Coordinates of C-alpha atoms and ligand atoms in Angstrom, one line a residue:
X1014 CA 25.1 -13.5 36.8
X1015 CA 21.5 -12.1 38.3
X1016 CA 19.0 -14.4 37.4
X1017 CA 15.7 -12.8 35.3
X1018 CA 12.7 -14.1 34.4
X1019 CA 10.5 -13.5 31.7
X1020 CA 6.6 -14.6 31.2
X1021 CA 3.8 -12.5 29.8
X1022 CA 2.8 -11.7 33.5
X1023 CA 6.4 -11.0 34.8
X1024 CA 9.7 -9.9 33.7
X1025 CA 12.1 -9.2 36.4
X1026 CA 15.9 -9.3 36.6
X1027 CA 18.4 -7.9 34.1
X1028 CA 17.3 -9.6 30.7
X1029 CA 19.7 -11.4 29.1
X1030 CA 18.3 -11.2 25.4
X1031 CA 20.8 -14.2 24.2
X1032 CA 20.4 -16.5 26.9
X1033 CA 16.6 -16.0 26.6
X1034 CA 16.5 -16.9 22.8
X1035 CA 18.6 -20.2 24.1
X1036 CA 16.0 -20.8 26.8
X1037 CA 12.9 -19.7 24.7
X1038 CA 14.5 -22.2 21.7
X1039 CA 13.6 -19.2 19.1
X1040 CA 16.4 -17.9 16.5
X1041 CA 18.7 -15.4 16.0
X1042 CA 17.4 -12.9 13.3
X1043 CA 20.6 -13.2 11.8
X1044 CA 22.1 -11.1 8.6
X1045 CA 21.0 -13.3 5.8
X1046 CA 17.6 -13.2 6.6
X1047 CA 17.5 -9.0 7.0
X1048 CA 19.1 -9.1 4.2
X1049 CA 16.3 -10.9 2.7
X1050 CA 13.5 -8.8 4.4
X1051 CA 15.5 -6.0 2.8
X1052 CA 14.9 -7.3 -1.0
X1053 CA 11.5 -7.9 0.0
X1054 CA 10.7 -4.7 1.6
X1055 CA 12.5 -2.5 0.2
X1056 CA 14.2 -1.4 3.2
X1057 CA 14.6 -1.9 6.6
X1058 CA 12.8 -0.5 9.3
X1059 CA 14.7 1.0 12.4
X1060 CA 13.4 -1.6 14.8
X1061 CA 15.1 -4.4 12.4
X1062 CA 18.1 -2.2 11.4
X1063 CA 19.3 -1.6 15.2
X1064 CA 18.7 -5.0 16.1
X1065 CA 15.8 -4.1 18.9
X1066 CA 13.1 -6.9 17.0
X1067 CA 16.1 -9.6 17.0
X1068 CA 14.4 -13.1 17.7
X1069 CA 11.7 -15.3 15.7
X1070 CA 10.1 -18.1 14.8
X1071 CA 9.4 -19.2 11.1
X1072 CA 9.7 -16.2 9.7
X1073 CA 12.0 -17.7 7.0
X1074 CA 8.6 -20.1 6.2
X1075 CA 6.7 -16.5 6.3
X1076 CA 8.5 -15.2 3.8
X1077 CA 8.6 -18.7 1.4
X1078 CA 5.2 -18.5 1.5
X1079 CA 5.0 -14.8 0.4
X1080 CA 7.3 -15.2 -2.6
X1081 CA 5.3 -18.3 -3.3
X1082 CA 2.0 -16.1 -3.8
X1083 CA 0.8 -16.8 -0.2
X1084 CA 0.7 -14.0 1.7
X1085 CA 0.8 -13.5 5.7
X1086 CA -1.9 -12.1 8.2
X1087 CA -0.3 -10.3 10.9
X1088 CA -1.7 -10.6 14.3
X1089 CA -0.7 -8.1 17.3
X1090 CA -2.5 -7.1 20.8
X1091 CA -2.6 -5.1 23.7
X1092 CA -4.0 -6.4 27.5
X1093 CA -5.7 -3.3 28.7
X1094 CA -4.6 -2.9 32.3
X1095 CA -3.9 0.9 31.9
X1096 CA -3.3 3.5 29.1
X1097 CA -0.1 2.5 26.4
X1098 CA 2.9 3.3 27.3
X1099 CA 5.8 4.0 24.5
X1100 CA 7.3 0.2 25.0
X1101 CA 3.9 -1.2 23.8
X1102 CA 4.0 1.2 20.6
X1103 CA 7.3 -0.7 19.6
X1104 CA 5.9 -3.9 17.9
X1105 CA 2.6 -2.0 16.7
X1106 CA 5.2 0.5 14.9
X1107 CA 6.5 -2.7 13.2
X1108 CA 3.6 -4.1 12.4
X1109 CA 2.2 -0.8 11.1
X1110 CA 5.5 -0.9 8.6
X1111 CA 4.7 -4.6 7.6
X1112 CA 0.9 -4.4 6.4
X1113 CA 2.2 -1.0 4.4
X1114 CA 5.3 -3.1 3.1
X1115 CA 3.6 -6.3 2.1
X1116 CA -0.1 -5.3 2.5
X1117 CA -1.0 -7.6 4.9
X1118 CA -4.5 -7.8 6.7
X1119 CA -3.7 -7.1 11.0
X1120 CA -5.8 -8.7 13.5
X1121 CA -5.6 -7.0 16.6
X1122 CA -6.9 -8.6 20.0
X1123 CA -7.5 -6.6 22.9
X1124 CA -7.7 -8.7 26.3
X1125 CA -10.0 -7.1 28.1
X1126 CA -10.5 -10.4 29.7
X1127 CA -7.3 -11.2 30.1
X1128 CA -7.2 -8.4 32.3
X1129 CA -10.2 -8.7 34.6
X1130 CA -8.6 -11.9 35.2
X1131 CA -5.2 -10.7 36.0
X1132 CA -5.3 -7.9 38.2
X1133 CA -7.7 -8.0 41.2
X1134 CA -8.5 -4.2 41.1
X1135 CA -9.7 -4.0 37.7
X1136 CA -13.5 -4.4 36.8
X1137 CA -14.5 -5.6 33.6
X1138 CA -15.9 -1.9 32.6
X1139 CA -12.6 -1.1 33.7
X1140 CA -10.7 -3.2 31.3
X1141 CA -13.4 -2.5 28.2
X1142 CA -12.5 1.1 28.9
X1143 CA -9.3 1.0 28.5
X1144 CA -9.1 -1.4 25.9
X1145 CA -10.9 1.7 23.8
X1146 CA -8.5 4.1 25.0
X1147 CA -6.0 1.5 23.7
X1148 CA -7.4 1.4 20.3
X1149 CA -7.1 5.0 19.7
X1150 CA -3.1 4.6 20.0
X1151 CA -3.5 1.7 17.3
X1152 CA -5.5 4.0 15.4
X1153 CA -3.3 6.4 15.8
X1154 CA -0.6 4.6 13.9
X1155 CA -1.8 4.8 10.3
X1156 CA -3.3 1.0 10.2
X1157 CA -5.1 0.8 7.2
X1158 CA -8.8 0.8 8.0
X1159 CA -10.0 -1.6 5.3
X1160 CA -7.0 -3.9 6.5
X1161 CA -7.8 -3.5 10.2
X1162 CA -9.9 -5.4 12.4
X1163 CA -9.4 -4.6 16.2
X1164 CA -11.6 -6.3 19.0
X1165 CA -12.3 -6.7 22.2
X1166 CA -12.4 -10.6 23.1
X1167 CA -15.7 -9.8 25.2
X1168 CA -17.2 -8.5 22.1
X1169 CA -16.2 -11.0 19.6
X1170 CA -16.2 -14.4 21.8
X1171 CA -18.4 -16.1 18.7
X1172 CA -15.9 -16.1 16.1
X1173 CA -13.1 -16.8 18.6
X1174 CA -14.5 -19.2 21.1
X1175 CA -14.8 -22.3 18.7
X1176 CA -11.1 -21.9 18.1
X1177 CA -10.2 -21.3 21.4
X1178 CA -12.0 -24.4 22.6
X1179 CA -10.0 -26.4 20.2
X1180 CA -6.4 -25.5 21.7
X1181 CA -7.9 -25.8 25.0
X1182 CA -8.8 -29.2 24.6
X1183 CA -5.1 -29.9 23.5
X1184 CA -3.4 -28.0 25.9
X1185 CA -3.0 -29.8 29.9
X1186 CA -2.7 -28.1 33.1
X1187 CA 0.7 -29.4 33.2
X1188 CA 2.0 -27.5 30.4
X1189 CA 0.2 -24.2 31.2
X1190 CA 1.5 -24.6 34.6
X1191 CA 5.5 -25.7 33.6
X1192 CA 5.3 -22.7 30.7
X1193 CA 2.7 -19.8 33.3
X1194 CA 4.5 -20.6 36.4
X1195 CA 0.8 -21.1 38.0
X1196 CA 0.2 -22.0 41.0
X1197 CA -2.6 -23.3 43.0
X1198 CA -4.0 -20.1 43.9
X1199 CA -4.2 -19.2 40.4
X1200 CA -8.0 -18.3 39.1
X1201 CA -9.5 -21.1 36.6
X1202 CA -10.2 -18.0 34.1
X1203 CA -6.1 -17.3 33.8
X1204 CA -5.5 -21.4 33.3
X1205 CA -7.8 -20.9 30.0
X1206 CA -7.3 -17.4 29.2
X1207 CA -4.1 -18.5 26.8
X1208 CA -6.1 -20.5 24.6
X1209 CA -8.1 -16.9 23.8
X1210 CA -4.9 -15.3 23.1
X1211 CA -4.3 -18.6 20.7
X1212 CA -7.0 -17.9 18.6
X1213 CA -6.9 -15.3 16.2
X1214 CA -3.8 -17.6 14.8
X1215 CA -6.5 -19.6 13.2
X1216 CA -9.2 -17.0 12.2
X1217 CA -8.5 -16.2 8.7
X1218 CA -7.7 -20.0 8.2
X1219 CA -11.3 -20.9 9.1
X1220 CA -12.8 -18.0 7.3
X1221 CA -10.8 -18.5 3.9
X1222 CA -10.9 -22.3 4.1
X1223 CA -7.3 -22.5 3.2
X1224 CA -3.7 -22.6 5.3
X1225 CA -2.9 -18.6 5.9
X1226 CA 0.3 -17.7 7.4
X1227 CA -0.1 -15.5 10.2
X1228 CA 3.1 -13.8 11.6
X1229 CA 2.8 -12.1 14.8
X1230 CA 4.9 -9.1 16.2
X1231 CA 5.5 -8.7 20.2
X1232 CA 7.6 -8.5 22.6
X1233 CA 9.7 -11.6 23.7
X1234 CA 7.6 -11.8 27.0
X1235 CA 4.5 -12.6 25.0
X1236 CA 6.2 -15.7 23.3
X1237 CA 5.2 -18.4 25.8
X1238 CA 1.4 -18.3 24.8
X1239 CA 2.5 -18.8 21.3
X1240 CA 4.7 -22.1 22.2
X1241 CA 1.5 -23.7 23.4
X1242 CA -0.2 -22.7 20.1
X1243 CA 2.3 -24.0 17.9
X1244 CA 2.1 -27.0 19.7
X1245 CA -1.4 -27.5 19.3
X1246 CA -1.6 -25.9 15.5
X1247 CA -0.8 -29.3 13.6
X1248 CA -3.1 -31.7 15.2
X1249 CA -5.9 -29.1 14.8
X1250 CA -4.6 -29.1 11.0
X1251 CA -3.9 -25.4 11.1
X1252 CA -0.4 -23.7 10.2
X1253 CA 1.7 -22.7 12.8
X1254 CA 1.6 -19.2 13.9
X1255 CA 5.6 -17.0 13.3
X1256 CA 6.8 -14.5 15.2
X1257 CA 8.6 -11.7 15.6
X1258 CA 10.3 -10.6 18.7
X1259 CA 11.5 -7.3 20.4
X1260 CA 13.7 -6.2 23.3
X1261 CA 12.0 -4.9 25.8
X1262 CA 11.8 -1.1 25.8
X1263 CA 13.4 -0.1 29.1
X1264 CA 12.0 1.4 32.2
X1265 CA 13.1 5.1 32.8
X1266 CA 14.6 3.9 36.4
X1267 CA 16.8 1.6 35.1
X1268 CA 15.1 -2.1 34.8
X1269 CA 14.9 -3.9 32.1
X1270 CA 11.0 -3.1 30.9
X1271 CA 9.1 -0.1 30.5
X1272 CA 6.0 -1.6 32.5
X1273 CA 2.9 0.1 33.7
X1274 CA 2.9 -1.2 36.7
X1275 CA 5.5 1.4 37.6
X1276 CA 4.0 4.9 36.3
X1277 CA 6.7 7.6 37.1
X1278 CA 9.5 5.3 34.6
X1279 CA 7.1 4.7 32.2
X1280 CA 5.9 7.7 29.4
X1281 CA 2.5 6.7 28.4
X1282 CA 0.9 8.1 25.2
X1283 CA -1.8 10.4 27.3
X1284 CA 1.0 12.2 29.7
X1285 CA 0.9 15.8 29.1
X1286 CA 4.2 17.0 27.6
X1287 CA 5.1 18.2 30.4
X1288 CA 4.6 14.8 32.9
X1289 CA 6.8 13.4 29.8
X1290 CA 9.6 15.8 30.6
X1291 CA 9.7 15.4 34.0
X1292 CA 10.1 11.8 34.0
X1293 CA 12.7 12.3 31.6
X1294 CA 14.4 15.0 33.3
X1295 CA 14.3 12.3 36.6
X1296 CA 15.7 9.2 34.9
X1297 CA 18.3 6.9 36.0
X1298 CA 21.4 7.6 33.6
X1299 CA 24.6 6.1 33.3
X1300 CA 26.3 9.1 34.6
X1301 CA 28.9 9.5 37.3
X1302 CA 28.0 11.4 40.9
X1303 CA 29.8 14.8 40.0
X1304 CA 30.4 16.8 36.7
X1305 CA 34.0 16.8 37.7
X1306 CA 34.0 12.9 37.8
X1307 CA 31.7 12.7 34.5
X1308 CA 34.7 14.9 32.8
X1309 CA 37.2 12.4 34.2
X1310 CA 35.6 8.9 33.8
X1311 CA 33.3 9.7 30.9
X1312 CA 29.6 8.3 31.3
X1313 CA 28.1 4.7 30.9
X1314 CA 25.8 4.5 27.6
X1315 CA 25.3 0.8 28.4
X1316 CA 23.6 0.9 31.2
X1317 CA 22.0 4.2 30.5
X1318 CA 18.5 4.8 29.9
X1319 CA 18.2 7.6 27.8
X1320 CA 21.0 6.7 26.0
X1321 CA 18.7 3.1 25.2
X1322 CA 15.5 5.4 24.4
X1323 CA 17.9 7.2 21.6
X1324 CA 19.0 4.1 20.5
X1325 CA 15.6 2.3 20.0
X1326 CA 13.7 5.0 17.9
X1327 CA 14.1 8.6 19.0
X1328 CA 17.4 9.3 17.4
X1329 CA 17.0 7.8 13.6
X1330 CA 20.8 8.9 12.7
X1331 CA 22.9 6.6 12.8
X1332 CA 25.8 8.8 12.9
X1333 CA 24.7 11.3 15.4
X1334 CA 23.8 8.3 17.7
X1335 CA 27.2 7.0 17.4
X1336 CA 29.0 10.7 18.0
X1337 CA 26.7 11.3 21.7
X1338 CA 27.9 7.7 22.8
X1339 CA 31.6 8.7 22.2
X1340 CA 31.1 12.4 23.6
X1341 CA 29.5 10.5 26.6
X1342 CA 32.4 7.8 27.3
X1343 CA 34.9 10.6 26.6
X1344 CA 33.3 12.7 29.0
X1345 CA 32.2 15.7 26.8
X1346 CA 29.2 15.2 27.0
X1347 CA 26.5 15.8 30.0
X1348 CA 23.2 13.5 31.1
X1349 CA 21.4 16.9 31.9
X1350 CA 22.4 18.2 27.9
X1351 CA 21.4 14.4 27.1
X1352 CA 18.2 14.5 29.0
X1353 CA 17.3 18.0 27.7
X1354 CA 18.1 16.4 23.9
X1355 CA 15.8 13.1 24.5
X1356 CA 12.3 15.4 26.2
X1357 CA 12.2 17.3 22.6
X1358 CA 12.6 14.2 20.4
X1359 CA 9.6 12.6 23.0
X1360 CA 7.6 15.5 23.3
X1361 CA 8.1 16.2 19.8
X1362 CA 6.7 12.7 19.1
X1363 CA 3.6 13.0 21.7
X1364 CA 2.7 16.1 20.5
X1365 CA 2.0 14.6 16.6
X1366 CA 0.6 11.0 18.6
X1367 CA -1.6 13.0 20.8
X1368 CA -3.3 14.7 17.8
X1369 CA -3.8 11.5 15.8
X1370 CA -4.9 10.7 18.9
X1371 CA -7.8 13.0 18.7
X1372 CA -8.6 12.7 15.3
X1373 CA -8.8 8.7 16.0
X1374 CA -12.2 9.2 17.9
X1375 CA -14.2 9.6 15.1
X1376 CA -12.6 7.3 12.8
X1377 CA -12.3 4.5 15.8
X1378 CA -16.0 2.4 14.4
X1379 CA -14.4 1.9 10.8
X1380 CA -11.9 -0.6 12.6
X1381 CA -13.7 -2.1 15.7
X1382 CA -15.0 -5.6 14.9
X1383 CA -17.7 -7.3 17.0
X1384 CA -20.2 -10.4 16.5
Ligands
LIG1771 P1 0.6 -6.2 26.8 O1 -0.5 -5.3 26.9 O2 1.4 -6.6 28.0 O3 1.7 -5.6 25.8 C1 1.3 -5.2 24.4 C2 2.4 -5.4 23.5 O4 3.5 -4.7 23.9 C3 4.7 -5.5 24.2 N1 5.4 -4.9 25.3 C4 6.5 -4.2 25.1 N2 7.3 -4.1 24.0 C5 8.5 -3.4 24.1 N3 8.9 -2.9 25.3 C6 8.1 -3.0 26.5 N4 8.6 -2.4 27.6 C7 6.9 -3.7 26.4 N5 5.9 -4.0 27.3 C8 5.0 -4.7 26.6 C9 4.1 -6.9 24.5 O5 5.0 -7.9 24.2 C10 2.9 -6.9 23.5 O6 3.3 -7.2 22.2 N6 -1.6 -10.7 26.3 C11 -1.1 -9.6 25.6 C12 -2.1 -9.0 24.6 C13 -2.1 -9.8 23.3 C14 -1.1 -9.9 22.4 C15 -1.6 -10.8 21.4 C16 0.2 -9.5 22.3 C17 -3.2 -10.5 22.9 N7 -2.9 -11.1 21.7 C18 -0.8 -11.1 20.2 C19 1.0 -9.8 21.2 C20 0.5 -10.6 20.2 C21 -0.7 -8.5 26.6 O7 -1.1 -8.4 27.7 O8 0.2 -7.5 26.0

């Protein structure tokens, strides 16, 4: 077995979701507790029906709390290296279904520190500008602006940095280094940068003087931060934070993540339709070399990558999705004809994102947040 890693700064390797839930110590989302979400929701969204947001932490506690009149604050973010590609739209489409569902309040954190930190290159105009080409893909959405606070941690240190100070002071280089990986080399801004990501968990506790459950959507890669906050929540005498985690989204040439830092196997919410078909029309498949050896061996859906971007959101019937994995294992069935089938379903969605897009610029100030 290939070893992987994951940390919010690196994912390489082939994933192994279940091992990484046993390494991670998070749980299962397992059938009772869908079902319950279910009751509670009314239904189940995609993301939680095909199994993509799989892992958590407390969200049985989240959901106690909800049926006992207390309801949850849900916390998300985005570090603004670069424009959004479509992995970082799956937890924000999640969490766009959970405030409508159970009309929760979102806080959402943009890094722009985070990211002058990270990358060498990248000025901290740089990261503030992107970080508002980010927010018009929140926008975008449908968050509710009356339930939506987005903000730049540069532009709202005063309500954050108290908190931050507090899990910083609890937190030793020793952990950061075990759960980061840092090294030496690393800049003193990164070693304290998680304790920023730490503390919206604690905002609306401090502002309604009372425990609020906060339950955050992300990606599994952006757990680590959250271990050290849990830690830290009790002795501060603030409620742990819960989460929600996602698979990765995968990376058009075959790895495990769709990440920016690899532009031509990503699709990013500003590619003109066209850019978005050609990387589509160039991505690794699980398809044999000839048509004559596809006929006779059938295709590989498991290892495919547009077969994964189907499964994930872009083909919602259940039914249909099942009948192009058997026409592709029983050879019937094409990767150009598949390819060709995935660009309209994408471009069909950019085309609708891109215009919300627009429409976002003037409606960007009722959400922005700054002190
Ligand atoms: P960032 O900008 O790396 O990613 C933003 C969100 O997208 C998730 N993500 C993905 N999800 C599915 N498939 C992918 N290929 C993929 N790549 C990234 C990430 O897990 C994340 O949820 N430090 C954070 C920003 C942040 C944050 C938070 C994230 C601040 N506060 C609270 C989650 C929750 C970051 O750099 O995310």
């Amino acid at each position: 077995m290939q070893e992987f890693h994951v940390t919010p700064w690196e994912v390489s390797g082939e994933v192994d979701y279940d091992r990484l839930i046993e390494r991670f110590g998070t749980s299962p989302i397992d059938e009772p507790l869908l079902e319950r979400l279910r009751r509670l929701a009314g239904e189940l969204h995609l993301l939680l029906r095909r199994r993509i947001f799989y892992s958590h932490r407390s969200l049985d506690w989240i959901l106690d709390e909800y049926e006992r009149g207390n309801p949850f604050v849900l916390y998300t973010g985005r570090g603004p290296s670069g424009h959004t590609h479509l992995g970082h739209l799956m937890p924000w489409m999640l969490t766009r279904w959970l405030q409508e569902r159970f009309g929760a309040k979102l806080l959402f954190q943009l890094t722009d520190d985070e990211k002058f930190l990270f990358k060498q290159e990248l000025t901290l105009e740089d990261t503030r500008r992107f970080a508002y080409e980010n927010a018009l893909d929140v926008v975008a959405l449908g968050f509710e602006p009356d339930k939506t606070e987005i903000f730049l941690n540069t532009e709202f240190i005063k309500s954050q940095y108290r908190l931050a100070l507090k899990v910083a002071k609890r937190t030793t280089f020793s952990t950061a280094r075990a759960v980061f990986g840092f090294t030496n080399e690393t800049n003193i801004g990164l070693i304290f940068f998680t304790s920023m990501q730490s503390a919206p968990c604690f905002l609306e506790t401090e502002r309604q003087g009372k425990p609020v459950p906060v339950l955050i959507p992300c990606a599994i890669d952006q757990d680590p931060h959250f271990r050290i906050t849990r830690d830290a929540a009790p002795h501060l005498g603030y409620p742990k934070p819960a989460l929600v985690h996602c698979k990765f989204f995968p990376s058009l040439g075959g790895g495990s993540k769709m990440s920016a830092s690899s532009p031509e196997s990503s699709i990013y919410t500003t590619d003109p339709p066209e850019v978005a078909r050609r990387k589509i029309m160039n991505a690794f498949t699980g398809g044999q070399e000839s048509v004559a050896l596809q006929r006779k061996l059938g295709g590989r859906p498991e290892v495919c990558s547009v077969y994964s971007y189907l499964s994930y959101v872009f083909e919602q019937d259940d039914a249909r999705l099942e009948e192009r994995y058997r026409a592709c294992r029983g050879g019937e069935m094409l990767c150009g004809e598949c390819k060709q089938y995935l660009a309209e379903r994408v471009l069909e969605f950019l085309r609708e994102h891109q215009r919300r897009r627009e429409r976002a610029k003037d409606r960007l100030e009722e959400f922005m947040v700054r002190d």
